[in-house]
Amino acid sequence: MTPDTGLGADVPFLGLHYFDERQASLFFGRDEQLRDMLAKLTGARLVTVIGSSGTGKSSLVRAAVFPALREGFLTDLHPRWRIVTMFPGSSPIANLAAALENEFKSTGIEVTLRRGRLGLIEAAQQCGLGEDGN
């Protein structure tokens, strides 16, 4: 069988490509990590996922965490989740700023992010993400 180049649901192994929400039904075996991440999100508005390249960080977040948030697993938190994805690449702050500016139709985010250790919090406020948003 030749793999579907569009990464459709009929290809259960994606090689080095990450799983995303379209392949969530094919993604399994990370229930404990999913529970841990959701538990951490109940106490914090930001959780970072750090690990070596190829360990499944993107798949865990995109195929497990994002669907769980959209399905309302954390309804105790304000259910309005804004999900912004980006690839850090060689310019992680610039790439994060571009992704936030695109999602929130805002400008000047990179300057805010680089301003100091509260840059991400200030950038969220600059984007208009209020107390009732995540």
Short mmCIF file of N, CA and C in Angstrom, two decimals:
data_model
loop_
_atom_site.label_atom_id
_atom_site.label_comp_id
_atom_site.label_asym_id
_atom_site.label_seq_id
_atom_site.Cartn_x
_atom_site.Cartn_y
_atom_site.Cartn_z
N MET A 1 0.84 -1.17 0.00
CA MET A 1 0.00 0.00 0.00
C MET A 1 0.89 1.24 0.00
N THR A 2 0.61 2.17 -0.85
CA THR A 2 1.37 3.40 -0.94
C THR A 2 0.79 4.42 0.04
N PRO A 3 1.63 5.03 0.90
CA PRO A 3 1.12 6.01 1.85
C PRO A 3 0.46 7.19 1.15
N ASP A 4 -0.57 7.69 1.74
CA ASP A 4 -1.27 8.87 1.27
C ASP A 4 -0.40 10.09 1.55
N THR A 5 0.01 10.81 0.54
CA THR A 5 0.88 11.96 0.75
C THR A 5 0.18 13.11 1.45
N GLY A 6 -1.15 13.08 1.49
CA GLY A 6 -1.90 14.11 2.21
C GLY A 6 -2.03 13.80 3.70
N LEU A 7 -1.34 12.75 4.15
CA LEU A 7 -1.36 12.34 5.54
C LEU A 7 -2.77 12.13 6.05
N GLY A 8 -3.57 11.46 5.25
CA GLY A 8 -4.95 11.17 5.63
C GLY A 8 -5.02 10.11 6.70
N ALA A 9 -6.23 9.86 7.20
CA ALA A 9 -6.45 8.94 8.30
C ALA A 9 -6.17 7.49 7.93
N ASP A 10 -6.00 7.17 6.63
CA ASP A 10 -5.78 5.79 6.25
C ASP A 10 -4.32 5.36 6.38
N VAL A 11 -3.44 6.24 6.84
CA VAL A 11 -2.04 5.92 7.03
C VAL A 11 -1.74 5.95 8.53
N PRO A 12 -1.66 4.76 9.17
CA PRO A 12 -1.49 4.75 10.63
C PRO A 12 -0.09 5.10 11.11
N PHE A 13 0.93 5.01 10.27
CA PHE A 13 2.29 5.35 10.69
C PHE A 13 2.77 6.51 9.84
N LEU A 14 3.10 7.60 10.48
CA LEU A 14 3.45 8.82 9.76
C LEU A 14 4.96 9.03 9.62
N GLY A 15 5.74 8.06 10.06
CA GLY A 15 7.19 8.23 9.98
C GLY A 15 7.62 9.33 10.93
N LEU A 16 8.41 10.26 10.45
CA LEU A 16 8.88 11.34 11.31
C LEU A 16 7.94 12.53 11.35
N HIS A 17 6.88 12.49 10.60
CA HIS A 17 5.89 13.56 10.63
C HIS A 17 5.05 13.41 11.89
N TYR A 18 4.67 14.53 12.50
CA TYR A 18 3.86 14.47 13.72
C TYR A 18 2.40 14.15 13.41
N PHE A 19 1.72 13.59 14.39
CA PHE A 19 0.27 13.42 14.33
C PHE A 19 -0.35 14.76 14.67
N ASP A 20 -1.49 15.06 14.06
CA ASP A 20 -2.22 16.26 14.46
C ASP A 20 -3.67 15.88 14.74
N GLU A 21 -4.53 16.85 14.88
CA GLU A 21 -5.91 16.57 15.26
C GLU A 21 -6.62 15.68 14.25
N ARG A 22 -6.23 15.74 12.99
CA ARG A 22 -6.86 14.88 11.98
C ARG A 22 -6.55 13.41 12.22
N GLN A 23 -5.42 13.11 12.83
CA GLN A 23 -5.03 11.73 13.11
C GLN A 23 -5.19 11.37 14.58
N ALA A 24 -5.96 12.13 15.34
CA ALA A 24 -6.11 11.88 16.78
C ALA A 24 -6.60 10.47 17.07
N SER A 25 -7.46 9.94 16.22
CA SER A 25 -7.98 8.59 16.47
C SER A 25 -6.91 7.52 16.29
N LEU A 26 -5.82 7.84 15.61
CA LEU A 26 -4.73 6.90 15.40
C LEU A 26 -3.63 7.03 16.46
N PHE A 27 -3.68 8.09 17.24
CA PHE A 27 -2.65 8.38 18.22
C PHE A 27 -3.03 7.74 19.55
N PHE A 28 -2.16 6.90 20.08
CA PHE A 28 -2.48 6.22 21.34
C PHE A 28 -1.21 5.92 22.12
N GLY A 29 -1.40 5.48 23.37
CA GLY A 29 -0.27 5.07 24.18
C GLY A 29 0.35 6.16 25.03
N ARG A 30 -0.22 7.34 25.03
CA ARG A 30 0.35 8.45 25.80
C ARG A 30 -0.66 9.01 26.79
N ASP A 31 -1.57 8.14 27.26
CA ASP A 31 -2.64 8.59 28.16
C ASP A 31 -2.10 9.21 29.45
N GLU A 32 -1.06 8.63 30.00
CA GLU A 32 -0.51 9.16 31.25
C GLU A 32 0.06 10.56 31.04
N GLN A 33 0.79 10.74 29.94
CA GLN A 33 1.33 12.08 29.66
C GLN A 33 0.21 13.07 29.39
N LEU A 34 -0.85 12.62 28.71
CA LEU A 34 -1.99 13.52 28.46
C LEU A 34 -2.62 13.94 29.79
N ARG A 35 -2.86 12.98 30.68
CA ARG A 35 -3.44 13.32 31.99
C ARG A 35 -2.53 14.29 32.75
N ASP A 36 -1.22 14.06 32.69
CA ASP A 36 -0.28 14.95 33.38
C ASP A 36 -0.36 16.37 32.81
N MET A 37 -0.40 16.48 31.50
CA MET A 37 -0.46 17.81 30.89
C MET A 37 -1.77 18.53 31.23
N LEU A 38 -2.88 17.80 31.17
CA LEU A 38 -4.16 18.43 31.51
C LEU A 38 -4.19 18.84 32.97
N ALA A 39 -3.61 18.02 33.85
CA ALA A 39 -3.53 18.38 35.27
C ALA A 39 -2.70 19.63 35.46
N LYS A 40 -1.59 19.73 34.74
CA LYS A 40 -0.75 20.92 34.85
C LYS A 40 -1.47 22.16 34.33
N LEU A 41 -2.26 21.99 33.28
CA LEU A 41 -3.00 23.13 32.72
C LEU A 41 -4.10 23.63 33.65
N THR A 42 -4.55 22.80 34.58
CA THR A 42 -5.56 23.28 35.53
C THR A 42 -4.97 24.28 36.50
N GLY A 43 -3.64 24.23 36.71
CA GLY A 43 -3.00 25.14 37.64
C GLY A 43 -2.16 26.21 37.00
N ALA A 44 -2.02 26.17 35.68
CA ALA A 44 -1.19 27.14 34.98
C ALA A 44 -1.77 27.40 33.60
N ARG A 45 -1.59 28.60 33.12
CA ARG A 45 -2.10 28.92 31.79
C ARG A 45 -1.11 28.57 30.69
N LEU A 46 0.09 28.17 31.08
CA LEU A 46 1.11 27.81 30.11
C LEU A 46 1.85 26.58 30.61
N VAL A 47 1.98 25.60 29.76
CA VAL A 47 2.77 24.41 30.05
C VAL A 47 3.70 24.21 28.87
N THR A 48 4.97 24.05 29.16
CA THR A 48 5.92 23.80 28.09
C THR A 48 6.20 22.31 27.99
N VAL A 49 6.44 21.86 26.77
CA VAL A 49 6.77 20.46 26.52
C VAL A 49 8.17 20.45 25.94
N ILE A 50 9.07 19.85 26.68
CA ILE A 50 10.48 19.87 26.30
C ILE A 50 10.97 18.44 26.18
N GLY A 51 11.73 18.17 25.14
CA GLY A 51 12.30 16.84 24.96
C GLY A 51 13.16 16.81 23.71
N SER A 52 13.84 15.72 23.55
CA SER A 52 14.71 15.55 22.38
C SER A 52 13.88 15.48 21.10
N SER A 53 14.53 15.81 20.02
CA SER A 53 13.88 15.74 18.71
C SER A 53 13.43 14.31 18.43
N GLY A 54 12.21 14.17 17.92
CA GLY A 54 11.70 12.88 17.52
C GLY A 54 11.05 12.07 18.62
N THR A 55 10.85 12.66 19.81
CA THR A 55 10.27 11.91 20.93
C THR A 55 8.75 11.99 20.98
N GLY A 56 8.13 12.73 20.09
CA GLY A 56 6.67 12.78 20.02
C GLY A 56 6.02 13.95 20.72
N LYS A 57 6.79 14.99 20.99
CA LYS A 57 6.22 16.17 21.67
C LYS A 57 5.09 16.79 20.86
N SER A 58 5.33 17.04 19.60
CA SER A 58 4.31 17.66 18.75
C SER A 58 3.09 16.77 18.62
N SER A 59 3.29 15.48 18.47
CA SER A 59 2.16 14.56 18.35
C SER A 59 1.33 14.55 19.62
N LEU A 60 1.97 14.51 20.77
CA LEU A 60 1.25 14.53 22.04
C LEU A 60 0.38 15.77 22.15
N VAL A 61 0.96 16.90 21.86
CA VAL A 61 0.22 18.15 22.00
C VAL A 61 -0.87 18.28 20.94
N ARG A 62 -0.53 18.01 19.69
CA ARG A 62 -1.47 18.25 18.60
C ARG A 62 -2.55 17.18 18.47
N ALA A 63 -2.23 15.92 18.77
CA ALA A 63 -3.21 14.85 18.57
C ALA A 63 -3.90 14.42 19.86
N ALA A 64 -3.43 14.89 21.00
CA ALA A 64 -4.04 14.49 22.27
C ALA A 64 -4.51 15.71 23.07
N VAL A 65 -3.61 16.64 23.34
CA VAL A 65 -3.95 17.78 24.19
C VAL A 65 -4.95 18.71 23.49
N PHE A 66 -4.67 19.11 22.26
CA PHE A 66 -5.57 20.02 21.56
C PHE A 66 -7.00 19.47 21.48
N PRO A 67 -7.19 18.20 21.04
CA PRO A 67 -8.55 17.67 21.00
C PRO A 67 -9.21 17.63 22.39
N ALA A 68 -8.44 17.31 23.42
CA ALA A 68 -9.00 17.28 24.77
C ALA A 68 -9.48 18.67 25.19
N LEU A 69 -8.72 19.69 24.86
CA LEU A 69 -9.13 21.06 25.21
C LEU A 69 -10.37 21.46 24.42
N ARG A 70 -10.41 21.13 23.15
CA ARG A 70 -11.57 21.48 22.32
C ARG A 70 -12.83 20.73 22.76
N GLU A 71 -12.63 19.51 23.31
CA GLU A 71 -13.77 18.72 23.77
C GLU A 71 -14.22 19.12 25.16
N GLY A 72 -13.52 20.07 25.79
CA GLY A 72 -13.97 20.60 27.07
C GLY A 72 -13.52 19.84 28.30
N PHE A 73 -12.38 19.14 28.23
CA PHE A 73 -11.91 18.39 29.39
C PHE A 73 -11.53 19.28 30.55
N LEU A 74 -11.25 20.53 30.31
CA LEU A 74 -10.89 21.45 31.39
C LEU A 74 -11.96 22.52 31.51
N THR A 75 -13.19 22.11 31.75
CA THR A 75 -14.28 23.07 31.82
C THR A 75 -14.23 23.93 33.07
N ASP A 76 -13.47 23.50 34.10
CA ASP A 76 -13.31 24.34 35.28
C ASP A 76 -12.56 25.62 34.94
N LEU A 77 -11.67 25.50 33.97
CA LEU A 77 -11.00 26.69 33.45
C LEU A 77 -11.93 27.30 32.41
N HIS A 78 -11.74 28.53 32.14
CA HIS A 78 -12.58 29.16 31.13
C HIS A 78 -12.47 28.35 29.84
N PRO A 79 -13.58 27.93 29.25
CA PRO A 79 -13.53 27.01 28.12
C PRO A 79 -13.06 27.63 26.80
N ARG A 80 -12.81 28.89 26.80
CA ARG A 80 -12.41 29.55 25.56
C ARG A 80 -10.90 29.42 25.36
N TRP A 81 -10.50 28.45 24.56
CA TRP A 81 -9.09 28.22 24.29
C TRP A 81 -8.73 28.76 22.92
N ARG A 82 -7.67 29.54 22.86
CA ARG A 82 -7.09 29.99 21.59
C ARG A 82 -5.81 29.20 21.41
N ILE A 83 -5.76 28.42 20.36
CA ILE A 83 -4.60 27.55 20.13
C ILE A 83 -3.78 28.13 18.99
N VAL A 84 -2.52 28.42 19.29
CA VAL A 84 -1.60 28.97 18.32
C VAL A 84 -0.44 27.99 18.20
N THR A 85 -0.19 27.54 16.98
CA THR A 85 0.92 26.63 16.77
C THR A 85 2.02 27.32 15.98
N MET A 86 3.24 26.91 16.26
CA MET A 86 4.39 27.47 15.55
C MET A 86 5.55 26.50 15.65
N PHE A 87 6.52 26.67 14.79
CA PHE A 87 7.76 25.91 14.84
C PHE A 87 8.86 26.86 15.27
N PRO A 88 9.58 26.56 16.33
CA PRO A 88 10.61 27.48 16.81
C PRO A 88 11.68 27.79 15.78
N GLY A 89 12.18 26.75 15.09
CA GLY A 89 13.21 26.98 14.08
C GLY A 89 14.42 27.68 14.66
N SER A 90 15.11 28.43 13.82
CA SER A 90 16.32 29.13 14.26
C SER A 90 16.01 30.49 14.88
N SER A 91 14.74 30.92 14.83
CA SER A 91 14.33 32.20 15.42
C SER A 91 13.05 32.00 16.23
N PRO A 92 13.13 31.32 17.37
CA PRO A 92 11.91 30.97 18.10
C PRO A 92 11.07 32.16 18.55
N ILE A 93 11.70 33.22 19.00
CA ILE A 93 10.92 34.37 19.46
C ILE A 93 10.23 35.06 18.28
N ALA A 94 10.95 35.24 17.20
CA ALA A 94 10.36 35.86 16.01
C ALA A 94 9.23 34.99 15.46
N ASN A 95 9.42 33.67 15.45
CA ASN A 95 8.38 32.78 14.93
C ASN A 95 7.16 32.75 15.84
N LEU A 96 7.38 32.79 17.16
CA LEU A 96 6.25 32.87 18.08
C LEU A 96 5.50 34.18 17.89
N ALA A 97 6.23 35.25 17.76
CA ALA A 97 5.60 36.56 17.55
C ALA A 97 4.76 36.56 16.27
N ALA A 98 5.31 36.01 15.20
CA ALA A 98 4.56 35.97 13.93
C ALA A 98 3.29 35.14 14.08
N ALA A 99 3.37 34.01 14.77
CA ALA A 99 2.18 33.17 14.96
C ALA A 99 1.13 33.89 15.80
N LEU A 100 1.55 34.56 16.86
CA LEU A 100 0.60 35.31 17.70
C LEU A 100 -0.01 36.48 16.93
N GLU A 101 0.82 37.19 16.18
CA GLU A 101 0.30 38.32 15.39
C GLU A 101 -0.72 37.84 14.37
N ASN A 102 -0.46 36.71 13.75
CA ASN A 102 -1.39 36.16 12.77
C ASN A 102 -2.71 35.76 13.42
N GLU A 103 -2.65 35.06 14.54
CA GLU A 103 -3.86 34.58 15.22
C GLU A 103 -4.69 35.71 15.79
N PHE A 104 -4.03 36.68 16.41
CA PHE A 104 -4.74 37.74 17.13
C PHE A 104 -4.84 39.05 16.34
N LYS A 105 -4.33 39.05 15.12
CA LYS A 105 -4.37 40.25 14.28
C LYS A 105 -3.79 41.45 15.04
N SER A 106 -2.62 41.22 15.60
CA SER A 106 -1.94 42.23 16.41
C SER A 106 -0.58 42.51 15.78
N THR A 107 0.07 43.57 16.23
CA THR A 107 1.40 43.90 15.72
C THR A 107 2.33 44.24 16.88
N GLY A 108 3.63 44.20 16.63
CA GLY A 108 4.62 44.58 17.62
C GLY A 108 4.85 43.56 18.72
N ILE A 109 4.43 42.32 18.50
CA ILE A 109 4.54 41.29 19.53
C ILE A 109 5.99 40.91 19.82
N GLU A 110 6.82 40.88 18.79
CA GLU A 110 8.21 40.48 19.02
C GLU A 110 8.91 41.43 19.98
N VAL A 111 8.69 42.72 19.83
CA VAL A 111 9.29 43.70 20.74
C VAL A 111 8.82 43.42 22.17
N THR A 112 7.54 43.14 22.33
CA THR A 112 6.99 42.85 23.66
C THR A 112 7.61 41.58 24.23
N LEU A 113 7.73 40.54 23.43
CA LEU A 113 8.31 39.29 23.90
C LEU A 113 9.75 39.47 24.37
N ARG A 114 10.48 40.32 23.69
CA ARG A 114 11.90 40.51 24.00
C ARG A 114 12.12 41.53 25.13
N ARG A 115 11.09 42.18 25.57
CA ARG A 115 11.22 43.26 26.55
C ARG A 115 11.74 42.78 27.90
N GLY A 116 11.37 41.59 28.31
CA GLY A 116 11.82 41.11 29.62
C GLY A 116 11.19 39.77 29.96
N ARG A 117 11.38 39.34 31.19
CA ARG A 117 10.93 38.01 31.58
C ARG A 117 9.42 37.86 31.63
N LEU A 118 8.69 38.95 31.63
CA LEU A 118 7.22 38.89 31.59
C LEU A 118 6.69 39.13 30.18
N GLY A 119 7.57 39.02 29.19
CA GLY A 119 7.20 39.32 27.81
C GLY A 119 6.02 38.51 27.30
N LEU A 120 5.96 37.23 27.63
CA LEU A 120 4.86 36.39 27.15
C LEU A 120 3.54 36.81 27.77
N ILE A 121 3.56 37.14 29.05
CA ILE A 121 2.33 37.61 29.71
C ILE A 121 1.89 38.93 29.10
N GLU A 122 2.84 39.82 28.91
CA GLU A 122 2.51 41.12 28.30
C GLU A 122 2.02 40.95 26.86
N ALA A 123 2.60 40.00 26.14
CA ALA A 123 2.17 39.75 24.76
C ALA A 123 0.73 39.22 24.75
N ALA A 124 0.39 38.35 25.69
CA ALA A 124 -0.99 37.84 25.78
C ALA A 124 -1.96 38.99 26.04
N GLN A 125 -1.59 39.90 26.92
CA GLN A 125 -2.43 41.06 27.18
C GLN A 125 -2.52 41.95 25.95
N GLN A 126 -1.41 42.14 25.28
CA GLN A 126 -1.38 42.96 24.07
C GLN A 126 -2.28 42.38 22.99
N CYS A 127 -2.37 41.05 22.94
CA CYS A 127 -3.21 40.36 21.95
C CYS A 127 -4.68 40.43 22.32
N GLY A 128 -4.99 40.87 23.53
CA GLY A 128 -6.38 40.94 23.95
C GLY A 128 -6.89 39.69 24.61
N LEU A 129 -6.00 38.79 25.02
CA LEU A 129 -6.41 37.58 25.72
C LEU A 129 -6.69 37.98 27.17
N GLY A 130 -7.96 38.06 27.51
CA GLY A 130 -8.37 38.50 28.83
C GLY A 130 -8.36 37.39 29.86
N GLU A 131 -8.85 37.71 31.03
CA GLU A 131 -8.90 36.76 32.14
C GLU A 131 -9.79 35.56 31.84
N ASP A 132 -10.74 35.72 30.94
CA ASP A 132 -11.66 34.62 30.64
C ASP A 132 -11.19 33.77 29.46
N GLY A 133 -9.99 34.01 29.00
CA GLY A 133 -9.46 33.25 27.87
C GLY A 133 -8.23 32.45 28.25
N ASN A 134 -7.96 31.44 27.50
CA ASN A 134 -6.78 30.61 27.69
C ASN A 134 -6.04 30.49 26.37
#
